[in-house]
PDB file of N, CA, C and O in Angstrom:
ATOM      1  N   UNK A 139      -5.506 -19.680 -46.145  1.00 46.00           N
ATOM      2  CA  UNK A 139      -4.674 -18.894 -45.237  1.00 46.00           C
ATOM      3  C   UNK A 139      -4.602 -19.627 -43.909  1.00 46.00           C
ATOM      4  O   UNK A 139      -5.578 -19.885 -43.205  1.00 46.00           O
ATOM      5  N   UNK A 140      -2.974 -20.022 -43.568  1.00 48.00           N
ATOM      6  CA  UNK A 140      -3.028 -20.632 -42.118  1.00 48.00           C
ATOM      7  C   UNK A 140      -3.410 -19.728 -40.742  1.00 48.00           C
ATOM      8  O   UNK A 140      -3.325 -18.507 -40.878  1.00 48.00           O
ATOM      9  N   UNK A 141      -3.679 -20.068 -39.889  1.00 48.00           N
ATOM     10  CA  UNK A 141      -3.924 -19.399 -38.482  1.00 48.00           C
ATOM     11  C   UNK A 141      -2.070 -18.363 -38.360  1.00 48.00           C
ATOM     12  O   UNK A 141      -2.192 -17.179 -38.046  1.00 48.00           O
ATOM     13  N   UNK A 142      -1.013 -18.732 -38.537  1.00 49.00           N
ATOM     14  CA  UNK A 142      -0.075 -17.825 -38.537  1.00 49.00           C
ATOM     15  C   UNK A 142      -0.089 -16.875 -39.853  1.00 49.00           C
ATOM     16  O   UNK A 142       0.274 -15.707 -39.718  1.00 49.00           O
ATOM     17  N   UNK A 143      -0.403 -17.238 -40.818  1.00 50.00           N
ATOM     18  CA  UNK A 143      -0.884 -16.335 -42.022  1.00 50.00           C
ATOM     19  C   UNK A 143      -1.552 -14.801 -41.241  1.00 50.00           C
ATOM     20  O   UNK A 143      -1.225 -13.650 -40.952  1.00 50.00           O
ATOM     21  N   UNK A 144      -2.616 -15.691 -41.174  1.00 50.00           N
ATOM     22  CA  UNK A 144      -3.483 -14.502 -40.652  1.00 50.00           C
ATOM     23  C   UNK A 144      -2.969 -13.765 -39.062  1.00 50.00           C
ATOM     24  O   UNK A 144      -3.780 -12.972 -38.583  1.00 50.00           O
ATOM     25  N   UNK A 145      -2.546 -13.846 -38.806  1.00 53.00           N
ATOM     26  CA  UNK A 145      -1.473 -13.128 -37.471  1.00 53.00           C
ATOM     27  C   UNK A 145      -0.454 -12.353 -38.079  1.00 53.00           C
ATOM     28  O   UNK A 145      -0.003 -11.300 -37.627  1.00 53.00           O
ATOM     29  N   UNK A 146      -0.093 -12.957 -39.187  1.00 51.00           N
ATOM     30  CA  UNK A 146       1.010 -11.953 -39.697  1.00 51.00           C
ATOM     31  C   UNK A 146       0.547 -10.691 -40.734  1.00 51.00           C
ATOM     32  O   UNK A 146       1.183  -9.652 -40.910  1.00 51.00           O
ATOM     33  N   UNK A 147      -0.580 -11.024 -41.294  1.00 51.00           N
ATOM     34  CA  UNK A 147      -1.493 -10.057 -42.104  1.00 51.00           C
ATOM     35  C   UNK A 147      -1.416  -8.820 -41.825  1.00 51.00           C
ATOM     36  O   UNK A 147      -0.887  -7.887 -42.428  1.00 51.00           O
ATOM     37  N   UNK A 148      -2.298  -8.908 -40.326  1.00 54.00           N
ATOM     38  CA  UNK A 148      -2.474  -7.052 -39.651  1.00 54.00           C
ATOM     39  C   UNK A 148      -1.120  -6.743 -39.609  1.00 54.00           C
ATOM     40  O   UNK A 148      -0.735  -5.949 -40.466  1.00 54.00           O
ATOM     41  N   UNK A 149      -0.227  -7.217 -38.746  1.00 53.00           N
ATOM     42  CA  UNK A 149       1.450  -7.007 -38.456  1.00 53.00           C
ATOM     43  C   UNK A 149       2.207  -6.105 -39.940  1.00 53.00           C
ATOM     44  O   UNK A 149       2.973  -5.144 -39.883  1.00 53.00           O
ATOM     45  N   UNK A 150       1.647  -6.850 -41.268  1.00 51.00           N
ATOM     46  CA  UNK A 150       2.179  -6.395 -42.471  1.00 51.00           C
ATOM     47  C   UNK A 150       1.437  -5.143 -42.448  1.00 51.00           C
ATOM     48  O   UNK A 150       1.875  -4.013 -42.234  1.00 51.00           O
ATOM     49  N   UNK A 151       0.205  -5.529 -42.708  1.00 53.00           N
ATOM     50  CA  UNK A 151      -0.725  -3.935 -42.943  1.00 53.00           C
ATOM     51  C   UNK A 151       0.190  -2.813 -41.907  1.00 53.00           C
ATOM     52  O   UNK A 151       0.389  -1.805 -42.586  1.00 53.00           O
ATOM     53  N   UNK A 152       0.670  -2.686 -40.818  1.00 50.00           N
ATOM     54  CA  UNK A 152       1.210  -1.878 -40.087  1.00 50.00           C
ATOM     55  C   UNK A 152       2.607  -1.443 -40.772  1.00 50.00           C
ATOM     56  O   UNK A 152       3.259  -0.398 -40.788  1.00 50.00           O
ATOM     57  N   UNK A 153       2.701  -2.217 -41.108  1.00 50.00           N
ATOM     58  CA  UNK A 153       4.610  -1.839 -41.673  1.00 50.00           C
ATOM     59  C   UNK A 153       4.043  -1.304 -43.194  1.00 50.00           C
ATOM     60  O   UNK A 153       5.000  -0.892 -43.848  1.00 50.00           O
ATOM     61  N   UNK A 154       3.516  -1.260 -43.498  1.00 53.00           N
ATOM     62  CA  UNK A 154       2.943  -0.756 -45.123  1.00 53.00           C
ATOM     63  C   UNK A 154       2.091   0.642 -44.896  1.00 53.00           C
ATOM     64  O   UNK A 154       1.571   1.255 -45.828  1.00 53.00           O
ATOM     65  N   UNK A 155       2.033   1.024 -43.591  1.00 51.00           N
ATOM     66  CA  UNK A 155       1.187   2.565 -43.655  1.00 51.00           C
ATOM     67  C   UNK A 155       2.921   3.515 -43.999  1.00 51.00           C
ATOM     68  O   UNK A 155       4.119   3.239 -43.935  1.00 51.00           O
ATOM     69  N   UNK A 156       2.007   4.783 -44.392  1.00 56.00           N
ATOM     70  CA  UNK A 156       3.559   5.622 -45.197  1.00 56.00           C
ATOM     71  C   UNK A 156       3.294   6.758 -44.030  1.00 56.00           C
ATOM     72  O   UNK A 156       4.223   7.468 -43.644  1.00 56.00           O
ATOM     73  N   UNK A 157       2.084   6.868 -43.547  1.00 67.00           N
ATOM     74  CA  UNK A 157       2.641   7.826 -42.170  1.00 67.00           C
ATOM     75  C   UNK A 157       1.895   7.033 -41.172  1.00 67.00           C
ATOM     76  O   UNK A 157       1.569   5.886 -41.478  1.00 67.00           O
ATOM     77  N   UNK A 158       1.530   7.599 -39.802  1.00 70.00           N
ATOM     78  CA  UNK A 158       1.480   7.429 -38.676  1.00 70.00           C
ATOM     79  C   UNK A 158      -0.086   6.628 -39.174  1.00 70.00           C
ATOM     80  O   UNK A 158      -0.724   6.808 -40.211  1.00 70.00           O
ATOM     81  N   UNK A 159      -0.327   5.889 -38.237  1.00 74.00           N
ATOM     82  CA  UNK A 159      -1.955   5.885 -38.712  1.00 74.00           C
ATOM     83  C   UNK A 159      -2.719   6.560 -37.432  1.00 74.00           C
ATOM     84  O   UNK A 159      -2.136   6.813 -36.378  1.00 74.00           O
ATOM     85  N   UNK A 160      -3.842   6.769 -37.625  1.00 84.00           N
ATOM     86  CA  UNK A 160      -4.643   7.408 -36.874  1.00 84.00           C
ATOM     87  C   UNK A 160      -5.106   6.284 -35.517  1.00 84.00           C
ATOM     88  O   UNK A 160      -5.193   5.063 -35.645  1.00 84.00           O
ATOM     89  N   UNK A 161      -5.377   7.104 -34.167  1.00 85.00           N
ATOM     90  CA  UNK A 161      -5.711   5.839 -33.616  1.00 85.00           C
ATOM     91  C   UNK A 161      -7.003   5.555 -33.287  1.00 85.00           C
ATOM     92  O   UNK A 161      -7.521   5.519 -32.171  1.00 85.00           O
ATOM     93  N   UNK A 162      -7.735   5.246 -34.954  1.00 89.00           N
ATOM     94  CA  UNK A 162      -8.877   4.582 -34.794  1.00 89.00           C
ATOM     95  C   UNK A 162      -7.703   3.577 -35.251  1.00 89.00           C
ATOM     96  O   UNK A 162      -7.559   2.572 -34.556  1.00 89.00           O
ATOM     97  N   UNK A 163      -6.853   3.758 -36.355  1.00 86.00           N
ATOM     98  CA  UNK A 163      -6.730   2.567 -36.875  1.00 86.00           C
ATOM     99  C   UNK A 163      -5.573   1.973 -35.972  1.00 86.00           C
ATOM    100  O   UNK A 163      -5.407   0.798 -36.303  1.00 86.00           O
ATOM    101  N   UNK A 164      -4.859   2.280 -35.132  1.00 86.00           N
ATOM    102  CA  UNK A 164      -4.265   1.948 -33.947  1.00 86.00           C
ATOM    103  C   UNK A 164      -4.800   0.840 -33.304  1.00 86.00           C
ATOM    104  O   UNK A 164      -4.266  -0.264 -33.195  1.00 86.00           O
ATOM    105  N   UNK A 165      -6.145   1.273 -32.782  1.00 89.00           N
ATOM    106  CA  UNK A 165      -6.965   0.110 -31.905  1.00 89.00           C
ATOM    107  C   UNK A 165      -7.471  -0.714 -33.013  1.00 89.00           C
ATOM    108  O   UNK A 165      -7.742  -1.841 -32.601  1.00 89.00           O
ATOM    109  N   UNK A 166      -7.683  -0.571 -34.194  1.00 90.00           N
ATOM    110  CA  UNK A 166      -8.114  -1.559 -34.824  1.00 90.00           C
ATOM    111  C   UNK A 166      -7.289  -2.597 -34.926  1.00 90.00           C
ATOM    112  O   UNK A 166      -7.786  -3.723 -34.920  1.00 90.00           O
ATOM    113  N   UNK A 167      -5.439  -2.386 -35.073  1.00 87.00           N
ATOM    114  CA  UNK A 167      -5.040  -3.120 -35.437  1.00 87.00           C
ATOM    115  C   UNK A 167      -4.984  -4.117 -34.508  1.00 87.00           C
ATOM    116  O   UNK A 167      -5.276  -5.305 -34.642  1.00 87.00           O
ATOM    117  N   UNK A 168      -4.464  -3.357 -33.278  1.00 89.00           N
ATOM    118  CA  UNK A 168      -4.645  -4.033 -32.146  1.00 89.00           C
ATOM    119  C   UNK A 168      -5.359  -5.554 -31.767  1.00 89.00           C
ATOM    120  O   UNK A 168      -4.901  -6.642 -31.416  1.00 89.00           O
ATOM    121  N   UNK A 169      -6.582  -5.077 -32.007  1.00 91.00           N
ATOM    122  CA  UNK A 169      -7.423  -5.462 -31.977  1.00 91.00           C
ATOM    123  C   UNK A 169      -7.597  -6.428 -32.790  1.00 91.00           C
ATOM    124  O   UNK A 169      -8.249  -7.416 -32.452  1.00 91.00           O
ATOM    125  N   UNK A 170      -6.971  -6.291 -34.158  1.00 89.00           N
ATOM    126  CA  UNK A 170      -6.723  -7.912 -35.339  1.00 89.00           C
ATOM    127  C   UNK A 170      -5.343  -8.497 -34.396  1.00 89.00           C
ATOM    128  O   UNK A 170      -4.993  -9.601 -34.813  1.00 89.00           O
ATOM    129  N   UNK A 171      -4.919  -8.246 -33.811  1.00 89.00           N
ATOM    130  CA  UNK A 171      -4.385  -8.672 -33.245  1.00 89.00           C
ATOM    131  C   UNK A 171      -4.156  -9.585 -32.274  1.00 89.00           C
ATOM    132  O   UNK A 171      -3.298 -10.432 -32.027  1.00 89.00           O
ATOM    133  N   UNK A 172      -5.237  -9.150 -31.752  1.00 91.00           N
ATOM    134  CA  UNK A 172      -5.748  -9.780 -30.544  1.00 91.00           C
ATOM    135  C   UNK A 172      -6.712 -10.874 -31.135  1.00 91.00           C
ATOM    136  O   UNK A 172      -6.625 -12.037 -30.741  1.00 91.00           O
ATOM    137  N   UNK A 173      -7.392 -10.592 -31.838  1.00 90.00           N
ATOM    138  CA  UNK A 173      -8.220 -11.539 -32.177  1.00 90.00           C
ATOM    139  C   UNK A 173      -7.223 -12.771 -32.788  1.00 90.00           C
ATOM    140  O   UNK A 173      -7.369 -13.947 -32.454  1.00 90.00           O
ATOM    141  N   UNK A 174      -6.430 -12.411 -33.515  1.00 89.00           N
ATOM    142  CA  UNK A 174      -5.757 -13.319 -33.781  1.00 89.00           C
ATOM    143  C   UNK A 174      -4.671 -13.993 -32.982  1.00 89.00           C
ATOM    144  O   UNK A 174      -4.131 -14.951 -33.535  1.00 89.00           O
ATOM    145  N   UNK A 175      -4.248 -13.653 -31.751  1.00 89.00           N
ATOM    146  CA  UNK A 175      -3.895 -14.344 -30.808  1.00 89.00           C
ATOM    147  C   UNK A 175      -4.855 -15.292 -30.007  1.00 89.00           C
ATOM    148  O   UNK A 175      -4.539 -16.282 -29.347  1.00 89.00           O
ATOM    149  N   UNK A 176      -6.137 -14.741 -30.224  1.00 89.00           N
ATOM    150  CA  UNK A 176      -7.232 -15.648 -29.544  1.00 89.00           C
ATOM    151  C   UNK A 176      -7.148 -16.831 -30.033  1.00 89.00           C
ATOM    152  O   UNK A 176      -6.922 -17.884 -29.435  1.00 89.00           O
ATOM    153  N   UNK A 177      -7.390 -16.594 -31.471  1.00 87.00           N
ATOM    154  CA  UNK A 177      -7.637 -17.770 -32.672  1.00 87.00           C
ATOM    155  C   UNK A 177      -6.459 -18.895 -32.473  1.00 87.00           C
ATOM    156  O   UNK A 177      -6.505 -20.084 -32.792  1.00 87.00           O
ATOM    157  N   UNK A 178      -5.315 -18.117 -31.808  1.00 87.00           N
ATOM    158  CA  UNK A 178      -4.005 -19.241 -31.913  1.00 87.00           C
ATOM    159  C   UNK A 178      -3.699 -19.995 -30.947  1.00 87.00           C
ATOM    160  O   UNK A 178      -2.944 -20.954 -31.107  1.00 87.00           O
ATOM    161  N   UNK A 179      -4.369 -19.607 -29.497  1.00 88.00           N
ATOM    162  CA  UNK A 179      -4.566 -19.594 -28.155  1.00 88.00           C
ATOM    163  C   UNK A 179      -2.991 -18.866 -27.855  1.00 88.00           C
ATOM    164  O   UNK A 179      -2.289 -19.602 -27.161  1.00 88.00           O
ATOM    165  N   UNK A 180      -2.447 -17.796 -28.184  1.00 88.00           N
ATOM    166  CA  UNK A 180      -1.182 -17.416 -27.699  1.00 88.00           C
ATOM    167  C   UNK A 180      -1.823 -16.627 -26.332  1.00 88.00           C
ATOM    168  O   UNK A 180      -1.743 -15.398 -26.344  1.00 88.00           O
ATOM    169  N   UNK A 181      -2.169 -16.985 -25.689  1.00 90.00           N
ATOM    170  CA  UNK A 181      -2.424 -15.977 -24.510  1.00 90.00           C
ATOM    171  C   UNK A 181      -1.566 -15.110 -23.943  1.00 90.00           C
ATOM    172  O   UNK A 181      -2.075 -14.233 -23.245  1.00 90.00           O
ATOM    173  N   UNK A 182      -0.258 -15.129 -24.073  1.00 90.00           N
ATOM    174  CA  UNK A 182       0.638 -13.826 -23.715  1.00 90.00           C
ATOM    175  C   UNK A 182       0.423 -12.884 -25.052  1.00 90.00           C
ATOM    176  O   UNK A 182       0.403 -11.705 -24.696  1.00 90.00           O
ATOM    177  N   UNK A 183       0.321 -12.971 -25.923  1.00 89.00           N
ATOM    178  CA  UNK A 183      -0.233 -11.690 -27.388  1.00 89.00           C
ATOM    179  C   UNK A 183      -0.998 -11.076 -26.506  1.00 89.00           C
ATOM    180  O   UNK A 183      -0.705 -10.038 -25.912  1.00 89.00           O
ATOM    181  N   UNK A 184      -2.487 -12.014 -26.350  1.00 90.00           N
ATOM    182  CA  UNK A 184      -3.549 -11.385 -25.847  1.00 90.00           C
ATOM    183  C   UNK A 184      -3.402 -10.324 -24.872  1.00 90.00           C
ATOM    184  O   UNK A 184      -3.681  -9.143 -25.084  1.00 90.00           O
ATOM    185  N   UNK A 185      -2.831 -10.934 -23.508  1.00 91.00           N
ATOM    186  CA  UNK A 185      -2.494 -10.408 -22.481  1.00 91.00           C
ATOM    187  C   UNK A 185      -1.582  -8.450 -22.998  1.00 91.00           C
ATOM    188  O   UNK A 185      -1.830  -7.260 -22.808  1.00 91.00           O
ATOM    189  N   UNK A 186      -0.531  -9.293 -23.685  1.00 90.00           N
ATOM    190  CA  UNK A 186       0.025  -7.631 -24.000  1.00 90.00           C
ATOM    191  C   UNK A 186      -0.799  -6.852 -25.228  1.00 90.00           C
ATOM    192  O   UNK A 186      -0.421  -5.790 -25.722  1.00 90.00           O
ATOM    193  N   UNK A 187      -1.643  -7.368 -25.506  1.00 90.00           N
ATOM    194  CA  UNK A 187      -2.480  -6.028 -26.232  1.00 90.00           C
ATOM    195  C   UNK A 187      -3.976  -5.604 -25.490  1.00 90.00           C
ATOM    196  O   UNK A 187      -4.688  -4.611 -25.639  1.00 90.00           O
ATOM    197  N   UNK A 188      -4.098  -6.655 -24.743  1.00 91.00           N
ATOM    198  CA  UNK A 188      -5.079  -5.870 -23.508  1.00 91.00           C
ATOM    199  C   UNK A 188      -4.162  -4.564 -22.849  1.00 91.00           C
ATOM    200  O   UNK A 188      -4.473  -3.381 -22.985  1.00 91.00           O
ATOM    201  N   UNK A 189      -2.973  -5.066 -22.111  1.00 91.00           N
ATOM    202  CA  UNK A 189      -2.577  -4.021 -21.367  1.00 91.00           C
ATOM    203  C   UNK A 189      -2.277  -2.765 -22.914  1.00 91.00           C
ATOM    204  O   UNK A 189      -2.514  -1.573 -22.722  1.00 91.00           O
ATOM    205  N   UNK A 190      -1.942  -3.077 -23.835  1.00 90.00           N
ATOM    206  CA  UNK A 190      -1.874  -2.172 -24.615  1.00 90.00           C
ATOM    207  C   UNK A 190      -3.276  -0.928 -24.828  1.00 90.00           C
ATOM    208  O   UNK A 190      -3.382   0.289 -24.675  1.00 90.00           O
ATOM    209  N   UNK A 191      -4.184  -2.048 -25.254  1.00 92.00           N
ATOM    210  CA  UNK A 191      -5.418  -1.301 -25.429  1.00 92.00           C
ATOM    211  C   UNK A 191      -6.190  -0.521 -24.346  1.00 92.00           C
ATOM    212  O   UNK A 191      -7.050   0.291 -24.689  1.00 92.00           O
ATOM    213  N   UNK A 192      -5.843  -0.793 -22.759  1.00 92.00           N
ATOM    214  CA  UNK A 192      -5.978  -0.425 -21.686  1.00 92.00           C
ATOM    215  C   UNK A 192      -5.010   0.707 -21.476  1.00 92.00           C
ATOM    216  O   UNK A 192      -5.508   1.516 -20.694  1.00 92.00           O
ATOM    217  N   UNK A 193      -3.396   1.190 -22.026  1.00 91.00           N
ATOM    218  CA  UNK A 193      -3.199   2.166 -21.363  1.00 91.00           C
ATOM    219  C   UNK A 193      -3.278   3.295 -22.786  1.00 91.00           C
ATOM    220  O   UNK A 193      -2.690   4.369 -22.657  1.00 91.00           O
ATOM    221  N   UNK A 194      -3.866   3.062 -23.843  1.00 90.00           N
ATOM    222  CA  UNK A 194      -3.842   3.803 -24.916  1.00 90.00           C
ATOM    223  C   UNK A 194      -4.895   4.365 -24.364  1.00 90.00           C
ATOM    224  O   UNK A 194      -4.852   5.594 -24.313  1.00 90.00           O
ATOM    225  N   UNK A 195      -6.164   3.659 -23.779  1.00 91.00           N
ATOM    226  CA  UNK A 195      -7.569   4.016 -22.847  1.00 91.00           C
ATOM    227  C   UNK A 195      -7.069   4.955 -22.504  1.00 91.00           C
ATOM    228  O   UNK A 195      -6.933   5.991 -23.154  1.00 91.00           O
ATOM    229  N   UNK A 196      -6.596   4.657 -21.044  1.00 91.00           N
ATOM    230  CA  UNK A 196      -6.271   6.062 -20.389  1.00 91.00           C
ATOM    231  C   UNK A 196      -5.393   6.980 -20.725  1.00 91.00           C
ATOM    232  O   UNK A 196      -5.355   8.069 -20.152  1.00 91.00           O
ATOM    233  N   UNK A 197      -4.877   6.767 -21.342  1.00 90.00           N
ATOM    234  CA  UNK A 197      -4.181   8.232 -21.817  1.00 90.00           C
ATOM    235  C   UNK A 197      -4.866   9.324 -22.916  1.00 90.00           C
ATOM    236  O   UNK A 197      -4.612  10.528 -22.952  1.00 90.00           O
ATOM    237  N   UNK A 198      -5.838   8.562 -23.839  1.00 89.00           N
ATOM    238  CA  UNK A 198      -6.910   9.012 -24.098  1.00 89.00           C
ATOM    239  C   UNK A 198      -7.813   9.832 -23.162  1.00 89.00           C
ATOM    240  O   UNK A 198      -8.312  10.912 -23.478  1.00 89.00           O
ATOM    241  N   UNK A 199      -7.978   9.204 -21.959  1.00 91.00           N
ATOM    242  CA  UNK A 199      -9.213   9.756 -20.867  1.00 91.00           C
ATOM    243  C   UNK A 199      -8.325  10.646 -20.516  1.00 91.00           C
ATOM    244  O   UNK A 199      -8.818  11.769 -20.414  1.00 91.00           O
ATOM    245  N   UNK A 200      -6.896  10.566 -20.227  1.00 91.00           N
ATOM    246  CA  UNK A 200      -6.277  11.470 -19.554  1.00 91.00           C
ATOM    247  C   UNK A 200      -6.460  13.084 -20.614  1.00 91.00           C
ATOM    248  O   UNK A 200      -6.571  14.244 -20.217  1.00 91.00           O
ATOM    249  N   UNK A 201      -6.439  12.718 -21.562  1.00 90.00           N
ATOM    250  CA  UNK A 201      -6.319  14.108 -22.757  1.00 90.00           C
ATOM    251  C   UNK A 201      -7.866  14.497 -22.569  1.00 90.00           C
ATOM    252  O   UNK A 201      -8.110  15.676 -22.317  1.00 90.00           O
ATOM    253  N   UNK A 202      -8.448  13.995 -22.627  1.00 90.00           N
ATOM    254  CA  UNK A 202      -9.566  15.088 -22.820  1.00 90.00           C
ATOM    255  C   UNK A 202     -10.356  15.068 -21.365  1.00 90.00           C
ATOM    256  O   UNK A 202     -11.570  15.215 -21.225  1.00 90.00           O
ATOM    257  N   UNK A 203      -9.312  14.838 -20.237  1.00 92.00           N
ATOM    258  CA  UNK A 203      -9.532  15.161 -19.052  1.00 92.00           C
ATOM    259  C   UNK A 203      -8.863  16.984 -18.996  1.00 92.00           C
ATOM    260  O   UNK A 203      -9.190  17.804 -18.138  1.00 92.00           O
ATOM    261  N   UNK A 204      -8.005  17.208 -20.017  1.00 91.00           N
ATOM    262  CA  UNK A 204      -7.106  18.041 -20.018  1.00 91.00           C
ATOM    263  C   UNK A 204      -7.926  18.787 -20.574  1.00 91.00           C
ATOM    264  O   UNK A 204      -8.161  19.865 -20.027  1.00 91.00           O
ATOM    265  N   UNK A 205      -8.659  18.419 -21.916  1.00 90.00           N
ATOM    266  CA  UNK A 205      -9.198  19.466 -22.917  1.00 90.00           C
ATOM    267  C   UNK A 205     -10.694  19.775 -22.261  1.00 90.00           C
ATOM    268  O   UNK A 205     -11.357  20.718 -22.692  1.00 90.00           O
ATOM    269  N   UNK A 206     -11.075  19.109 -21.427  1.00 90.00           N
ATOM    270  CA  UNK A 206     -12.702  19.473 -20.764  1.00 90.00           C
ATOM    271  C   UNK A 206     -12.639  18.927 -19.374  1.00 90.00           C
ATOM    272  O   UNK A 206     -12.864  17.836 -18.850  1.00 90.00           O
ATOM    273  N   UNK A 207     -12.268  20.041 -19.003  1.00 83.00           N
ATOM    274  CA  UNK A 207     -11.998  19.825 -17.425  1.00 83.00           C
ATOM    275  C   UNK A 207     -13.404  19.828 -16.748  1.00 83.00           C
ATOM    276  O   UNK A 207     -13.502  19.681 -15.530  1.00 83.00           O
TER     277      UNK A 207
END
């Protein structure tokens, strides 16, 4: 498997879920994501799934700022 192989892997796994996925598996993918931008040195991937994984963060913190005040 080439280094773009494996970048395109998680990308497929995403288009092959039949509903929403949950977001554990959200940040996971992310996260193959990222890793696999590391692996390629694409540093703009990286960059936009940090800010990704950073505002999924807070909007997370923001909800159960809501649900436990």
């Amino acid at each position: 498997v080439t280094g773009v192989q494996t970048c395109a892997l998680p990308i497929y796994e995403l288009t092959s879920f039949s509903e929403r996925p949950s977001s554990d598996e959200y940040v996971d993918f992310v996260t193959q994501v990222m890793a696999a931008a590391n692996e390629l040195l694409l540093d703009k991937l990286k960059l936009v799934c940090s800010a990704v994984l950073r505002t999924f963060g807070a909007f997370l913190r923001s909800c159960l700022r809501q649900l436990f005040p």
